[in-house]
Short mmCIF file of C-alpha atoms and ligand atoms in Angstrom, two decimals:
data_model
loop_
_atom_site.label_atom_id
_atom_site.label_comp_id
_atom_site.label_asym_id
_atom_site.label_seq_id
_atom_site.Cartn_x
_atom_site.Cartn_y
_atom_site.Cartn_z
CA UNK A 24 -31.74 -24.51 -1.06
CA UNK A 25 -30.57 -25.54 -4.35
CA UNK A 26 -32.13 -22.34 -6.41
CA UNK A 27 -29.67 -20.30 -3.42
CA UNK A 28 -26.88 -23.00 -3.91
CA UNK A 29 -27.06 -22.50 -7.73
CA UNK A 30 -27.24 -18.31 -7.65
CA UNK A 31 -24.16 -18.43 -5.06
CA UNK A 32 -22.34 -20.49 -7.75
CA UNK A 33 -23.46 -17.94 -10.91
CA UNK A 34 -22.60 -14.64 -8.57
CA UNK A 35 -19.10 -16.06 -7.88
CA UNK A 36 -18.47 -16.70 -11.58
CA UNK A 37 -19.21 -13.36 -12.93
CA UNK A 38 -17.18 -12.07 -9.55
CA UNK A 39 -14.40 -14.20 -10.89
CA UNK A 40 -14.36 -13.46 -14.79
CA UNK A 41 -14.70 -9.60 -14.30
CA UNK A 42 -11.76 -9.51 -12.43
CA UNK A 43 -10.12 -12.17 -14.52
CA UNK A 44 -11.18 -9.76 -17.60
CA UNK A 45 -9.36 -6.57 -15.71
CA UNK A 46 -6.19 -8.38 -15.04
CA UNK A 47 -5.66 -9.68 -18.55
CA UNK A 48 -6.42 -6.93 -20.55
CA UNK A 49 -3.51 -5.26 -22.00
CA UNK A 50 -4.70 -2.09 -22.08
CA UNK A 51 -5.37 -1.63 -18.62
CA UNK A 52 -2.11 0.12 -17.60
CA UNK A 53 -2.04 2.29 -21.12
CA UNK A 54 -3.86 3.90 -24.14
CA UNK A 55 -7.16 2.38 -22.89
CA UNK A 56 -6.95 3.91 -19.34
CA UNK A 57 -5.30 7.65 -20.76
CA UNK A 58 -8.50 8.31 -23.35
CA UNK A 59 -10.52 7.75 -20.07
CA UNK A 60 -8.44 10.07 -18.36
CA UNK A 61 -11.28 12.75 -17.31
CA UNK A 62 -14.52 11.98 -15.58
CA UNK A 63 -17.62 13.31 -14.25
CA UNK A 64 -16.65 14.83 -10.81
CA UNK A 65 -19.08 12.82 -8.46
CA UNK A 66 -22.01 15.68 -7.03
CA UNK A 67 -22.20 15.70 -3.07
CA UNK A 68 -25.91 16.25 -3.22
CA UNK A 69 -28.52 13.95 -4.99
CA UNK A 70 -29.96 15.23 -8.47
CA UNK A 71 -32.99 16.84 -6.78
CA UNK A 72 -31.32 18.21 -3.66
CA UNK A 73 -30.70 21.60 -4.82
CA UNK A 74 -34.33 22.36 -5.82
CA UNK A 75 -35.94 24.68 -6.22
CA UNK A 76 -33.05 26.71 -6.94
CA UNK A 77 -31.85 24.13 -9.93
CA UNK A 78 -34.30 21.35 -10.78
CA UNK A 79 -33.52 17.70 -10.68
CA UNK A 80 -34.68 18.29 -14.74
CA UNK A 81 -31.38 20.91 -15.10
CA UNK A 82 -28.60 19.00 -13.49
CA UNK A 83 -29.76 15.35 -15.41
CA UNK A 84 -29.25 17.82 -18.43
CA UNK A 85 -27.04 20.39 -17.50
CA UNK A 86 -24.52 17.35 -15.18
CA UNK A 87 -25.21 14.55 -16.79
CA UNK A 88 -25.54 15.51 -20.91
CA UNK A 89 -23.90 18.82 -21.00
CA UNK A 90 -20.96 18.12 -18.98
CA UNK A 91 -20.42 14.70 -19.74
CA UNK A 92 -20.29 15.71 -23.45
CA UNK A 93 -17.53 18.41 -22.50
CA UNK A 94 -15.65 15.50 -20.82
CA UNK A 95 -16.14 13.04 -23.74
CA UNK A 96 -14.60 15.38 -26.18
CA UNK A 97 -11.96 16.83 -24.32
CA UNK A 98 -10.70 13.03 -23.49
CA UNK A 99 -11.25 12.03 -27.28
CA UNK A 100 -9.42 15.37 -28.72
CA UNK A 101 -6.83 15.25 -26.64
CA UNK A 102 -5.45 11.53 -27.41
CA UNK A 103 -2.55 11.14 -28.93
CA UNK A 104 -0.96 15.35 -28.67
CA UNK A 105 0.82 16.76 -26.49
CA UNK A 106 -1.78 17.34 -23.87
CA UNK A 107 -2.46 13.71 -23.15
CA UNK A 108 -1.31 13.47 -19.91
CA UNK A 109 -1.76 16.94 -18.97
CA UNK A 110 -3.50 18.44 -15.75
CA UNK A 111 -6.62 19.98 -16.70
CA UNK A 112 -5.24 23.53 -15.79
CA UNK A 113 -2.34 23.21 -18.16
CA UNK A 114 -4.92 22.30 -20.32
CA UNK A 115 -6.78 25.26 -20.27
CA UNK A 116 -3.79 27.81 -20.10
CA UNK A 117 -2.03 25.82 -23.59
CA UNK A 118 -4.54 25.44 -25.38
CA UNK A 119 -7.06 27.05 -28.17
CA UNK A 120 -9.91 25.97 -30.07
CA UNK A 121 -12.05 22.97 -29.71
CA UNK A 122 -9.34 21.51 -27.08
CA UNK A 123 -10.02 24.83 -24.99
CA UNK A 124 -13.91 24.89 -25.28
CA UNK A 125 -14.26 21.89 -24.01
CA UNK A 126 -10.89 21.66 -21.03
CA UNK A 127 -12.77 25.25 -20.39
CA UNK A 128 -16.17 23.76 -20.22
CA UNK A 129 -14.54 21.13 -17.60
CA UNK A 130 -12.73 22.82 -15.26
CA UNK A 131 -15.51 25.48 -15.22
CA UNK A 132 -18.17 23.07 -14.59
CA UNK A 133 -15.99 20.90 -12.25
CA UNK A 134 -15.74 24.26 -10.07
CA UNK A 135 -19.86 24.85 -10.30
CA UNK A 136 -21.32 21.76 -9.51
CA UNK A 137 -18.82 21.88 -6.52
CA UNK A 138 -19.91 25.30 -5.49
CA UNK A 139 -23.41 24.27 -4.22
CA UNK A 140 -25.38 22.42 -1.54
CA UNK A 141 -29.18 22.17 -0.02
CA UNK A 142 -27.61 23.89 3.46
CA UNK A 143 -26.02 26.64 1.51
CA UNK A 144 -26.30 29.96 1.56
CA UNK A 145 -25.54 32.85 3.98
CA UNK A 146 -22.30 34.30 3.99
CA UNK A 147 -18.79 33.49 3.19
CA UNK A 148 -16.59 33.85 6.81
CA UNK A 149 -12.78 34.27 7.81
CA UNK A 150 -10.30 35.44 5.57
CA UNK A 151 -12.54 35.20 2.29
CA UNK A 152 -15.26 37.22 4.00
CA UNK A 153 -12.33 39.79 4.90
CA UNK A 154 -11.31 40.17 1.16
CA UNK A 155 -14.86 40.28 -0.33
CA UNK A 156 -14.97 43.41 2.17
CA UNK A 157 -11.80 44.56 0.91
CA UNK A 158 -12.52 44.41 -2.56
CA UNK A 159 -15.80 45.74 -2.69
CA UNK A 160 -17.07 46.97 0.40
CA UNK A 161 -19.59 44.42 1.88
CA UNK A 162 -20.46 41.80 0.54
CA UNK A 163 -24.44 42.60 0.20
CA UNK A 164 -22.39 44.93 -2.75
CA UNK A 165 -20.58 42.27 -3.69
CA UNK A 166 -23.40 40.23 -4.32
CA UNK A 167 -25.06 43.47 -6.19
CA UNK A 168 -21.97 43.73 -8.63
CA UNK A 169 -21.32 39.93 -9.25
CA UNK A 170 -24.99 39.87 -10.48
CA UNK A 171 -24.73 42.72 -12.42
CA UNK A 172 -21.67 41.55 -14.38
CA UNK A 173 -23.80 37.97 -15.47
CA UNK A 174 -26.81 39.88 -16.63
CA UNK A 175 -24.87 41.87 -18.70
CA UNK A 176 -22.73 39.94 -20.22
CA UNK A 177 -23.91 39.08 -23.79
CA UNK A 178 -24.45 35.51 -25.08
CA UNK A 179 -23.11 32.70 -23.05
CA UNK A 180 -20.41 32.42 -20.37
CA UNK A 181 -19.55 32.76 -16.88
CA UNK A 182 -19.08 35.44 -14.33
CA UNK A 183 -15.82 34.59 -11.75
CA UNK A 184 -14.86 35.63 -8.21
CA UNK A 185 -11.06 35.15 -8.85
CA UNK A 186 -8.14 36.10 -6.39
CA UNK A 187 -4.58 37.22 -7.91
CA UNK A 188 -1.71 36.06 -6.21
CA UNK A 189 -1.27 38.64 -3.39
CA UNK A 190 -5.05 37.18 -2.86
CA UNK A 191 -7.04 40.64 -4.10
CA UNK A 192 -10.17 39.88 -5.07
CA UNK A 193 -11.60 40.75 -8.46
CA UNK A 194 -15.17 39.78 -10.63
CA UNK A 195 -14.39 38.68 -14.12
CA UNK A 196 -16.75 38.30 -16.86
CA UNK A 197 -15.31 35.33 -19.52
CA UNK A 198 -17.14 34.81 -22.69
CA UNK A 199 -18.03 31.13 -23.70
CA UNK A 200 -15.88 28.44 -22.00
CA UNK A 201 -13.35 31.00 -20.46
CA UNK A 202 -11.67 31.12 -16.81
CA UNK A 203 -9.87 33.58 -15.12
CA UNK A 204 -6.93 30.85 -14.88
CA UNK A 205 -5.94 32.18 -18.46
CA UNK A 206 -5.14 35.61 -17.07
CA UNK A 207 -2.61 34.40 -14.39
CA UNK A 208 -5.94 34.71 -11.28
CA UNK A 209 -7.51 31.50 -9.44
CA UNK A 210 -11.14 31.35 -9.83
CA UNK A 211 -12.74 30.93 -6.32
CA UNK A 212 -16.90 30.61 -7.71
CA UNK A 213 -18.52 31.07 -11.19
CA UNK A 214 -22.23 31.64 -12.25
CA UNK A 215 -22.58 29.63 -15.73
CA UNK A 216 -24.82 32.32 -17.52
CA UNK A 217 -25.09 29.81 -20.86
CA UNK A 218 -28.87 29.55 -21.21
CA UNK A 219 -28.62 25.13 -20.84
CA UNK A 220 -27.80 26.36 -17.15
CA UNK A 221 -31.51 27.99 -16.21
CA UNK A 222 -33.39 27.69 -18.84
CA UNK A 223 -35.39 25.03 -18.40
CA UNK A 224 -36.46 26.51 -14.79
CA UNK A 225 -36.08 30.01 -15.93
CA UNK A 226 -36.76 30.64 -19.25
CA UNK A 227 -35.23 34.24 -20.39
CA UNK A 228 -35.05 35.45 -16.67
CA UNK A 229 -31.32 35.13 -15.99
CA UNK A 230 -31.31 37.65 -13.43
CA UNK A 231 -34.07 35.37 -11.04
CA UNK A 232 -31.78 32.73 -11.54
CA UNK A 233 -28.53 34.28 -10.48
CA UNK A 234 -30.39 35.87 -7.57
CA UNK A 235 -31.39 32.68 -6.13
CA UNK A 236 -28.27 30.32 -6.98
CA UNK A 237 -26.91 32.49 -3.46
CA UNK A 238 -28.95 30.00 -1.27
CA UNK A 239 -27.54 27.23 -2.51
CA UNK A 240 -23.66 28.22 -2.33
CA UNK A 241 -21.59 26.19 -0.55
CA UNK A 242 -19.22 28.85 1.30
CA UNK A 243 -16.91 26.17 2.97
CA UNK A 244 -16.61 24.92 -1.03
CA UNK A 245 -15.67 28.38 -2.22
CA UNK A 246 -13.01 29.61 0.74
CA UNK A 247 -11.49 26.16 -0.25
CA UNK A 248 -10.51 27.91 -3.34
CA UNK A 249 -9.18 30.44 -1.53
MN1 LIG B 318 -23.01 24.99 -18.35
#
């Protein structure tokens, strides 16, 4: 009774001085909170959910080092210029060099990890399913030509579904930490063809891994987007 008596007493104290600790600190209302301004976007699967497709191995990397890293900087480079309290998208449309690689890096990776689940797969329906149609036939082609445009694209970057603003659909192919929000279009799903995305599980076969990431893609996600 006493050992409980005495834990109640210790849990209540660090309950008390945590919050004691948040309400005094200066900072929490300014600089302090600002250079934390980004954050990892939380995943709606567990680590491990979305294998085999993507091993638990690739998203602790590819999630939680890569992306975090991409966060970290951005947050860091942008203190203190004019982009401090910017959306991300301004961001990304303002911007050039290092402050672009990694706001790029962000929203692109924001958009991915996003883009999946373990009951994914199948096809896209409604409107979005109408405009993939549109655009390029069926979407079996679809599927044929968004594959073809990450295989061949050289070095690292992403391939984009992207809509313009009378909602056409188009496939984009953006070298390093590009998005299609830099040519006026809204980027609806992205394959990340940088090597730290399938590596690990793939090796030098980046066309396996873009033909499986389709049974993991969260459709309701992706017309979201749209
Ligand atoms: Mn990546």
């Amino acid at each position: 009774m006493k050992k409980i008596y005495f834990t109640c007493i210790m849990l209540s104290g660090l309950f008390i001085s945590s919050a004691y600790a948040q309400n005094i600190n200066p900072n929490n209302n300014n600089q302090k909170t600002k250079a934390m301004k980004f954050e990892l976007p939380k995943l709606p699967y567990a680590t491990n959910a979305l294998e085999p497709v993507i091993s638990q191995q690739t998203i602790d990397f590819h999630y939680g080092k890569h992306l975090q890293a991409y966060i970290t900087n951005l947050n860091n480079l942008i203190q203190g210029t004019k982009f401090e309290n910017a959306d991300l998208e301004t961001i990304v449309k303002e911007s050039d060099g290092a402050v672009f690689n990694n706001a790029g890096q962000t929203l692109n990776h924001n958009i991915y990890f996003l883009s999946f689940s373990p009951n994914g797969g199948g096809e896209p329906k409604g409107k979005l399913a109408e405009a993939i149609n549109a655009a390029f036939g069926s979407f079996e082609n679809f599927k044929k030509e968004f594959n073809a445009a990450g295989v061949s694209l050289f070095g690292s970057g992403w391939v984009w579904l992207a809509k313009d603003s009378a909602g056409k659909l188009q496939i984009t192919k953006e070298a390093n930490a590009g998005n299609p929000v830099t040519k006026g279009l809204t980027p609806l799903l992205g394959f990340d063809v940088w090597e730290h995305s399938y590596y690990l599980d793939y090796q030098n076969r980046r066309a396996d891994h873009l033909a499986e990431l389709w049974k993991i893609i969260d459709w309701n996600a992706v017309e979201a987007h749209y």
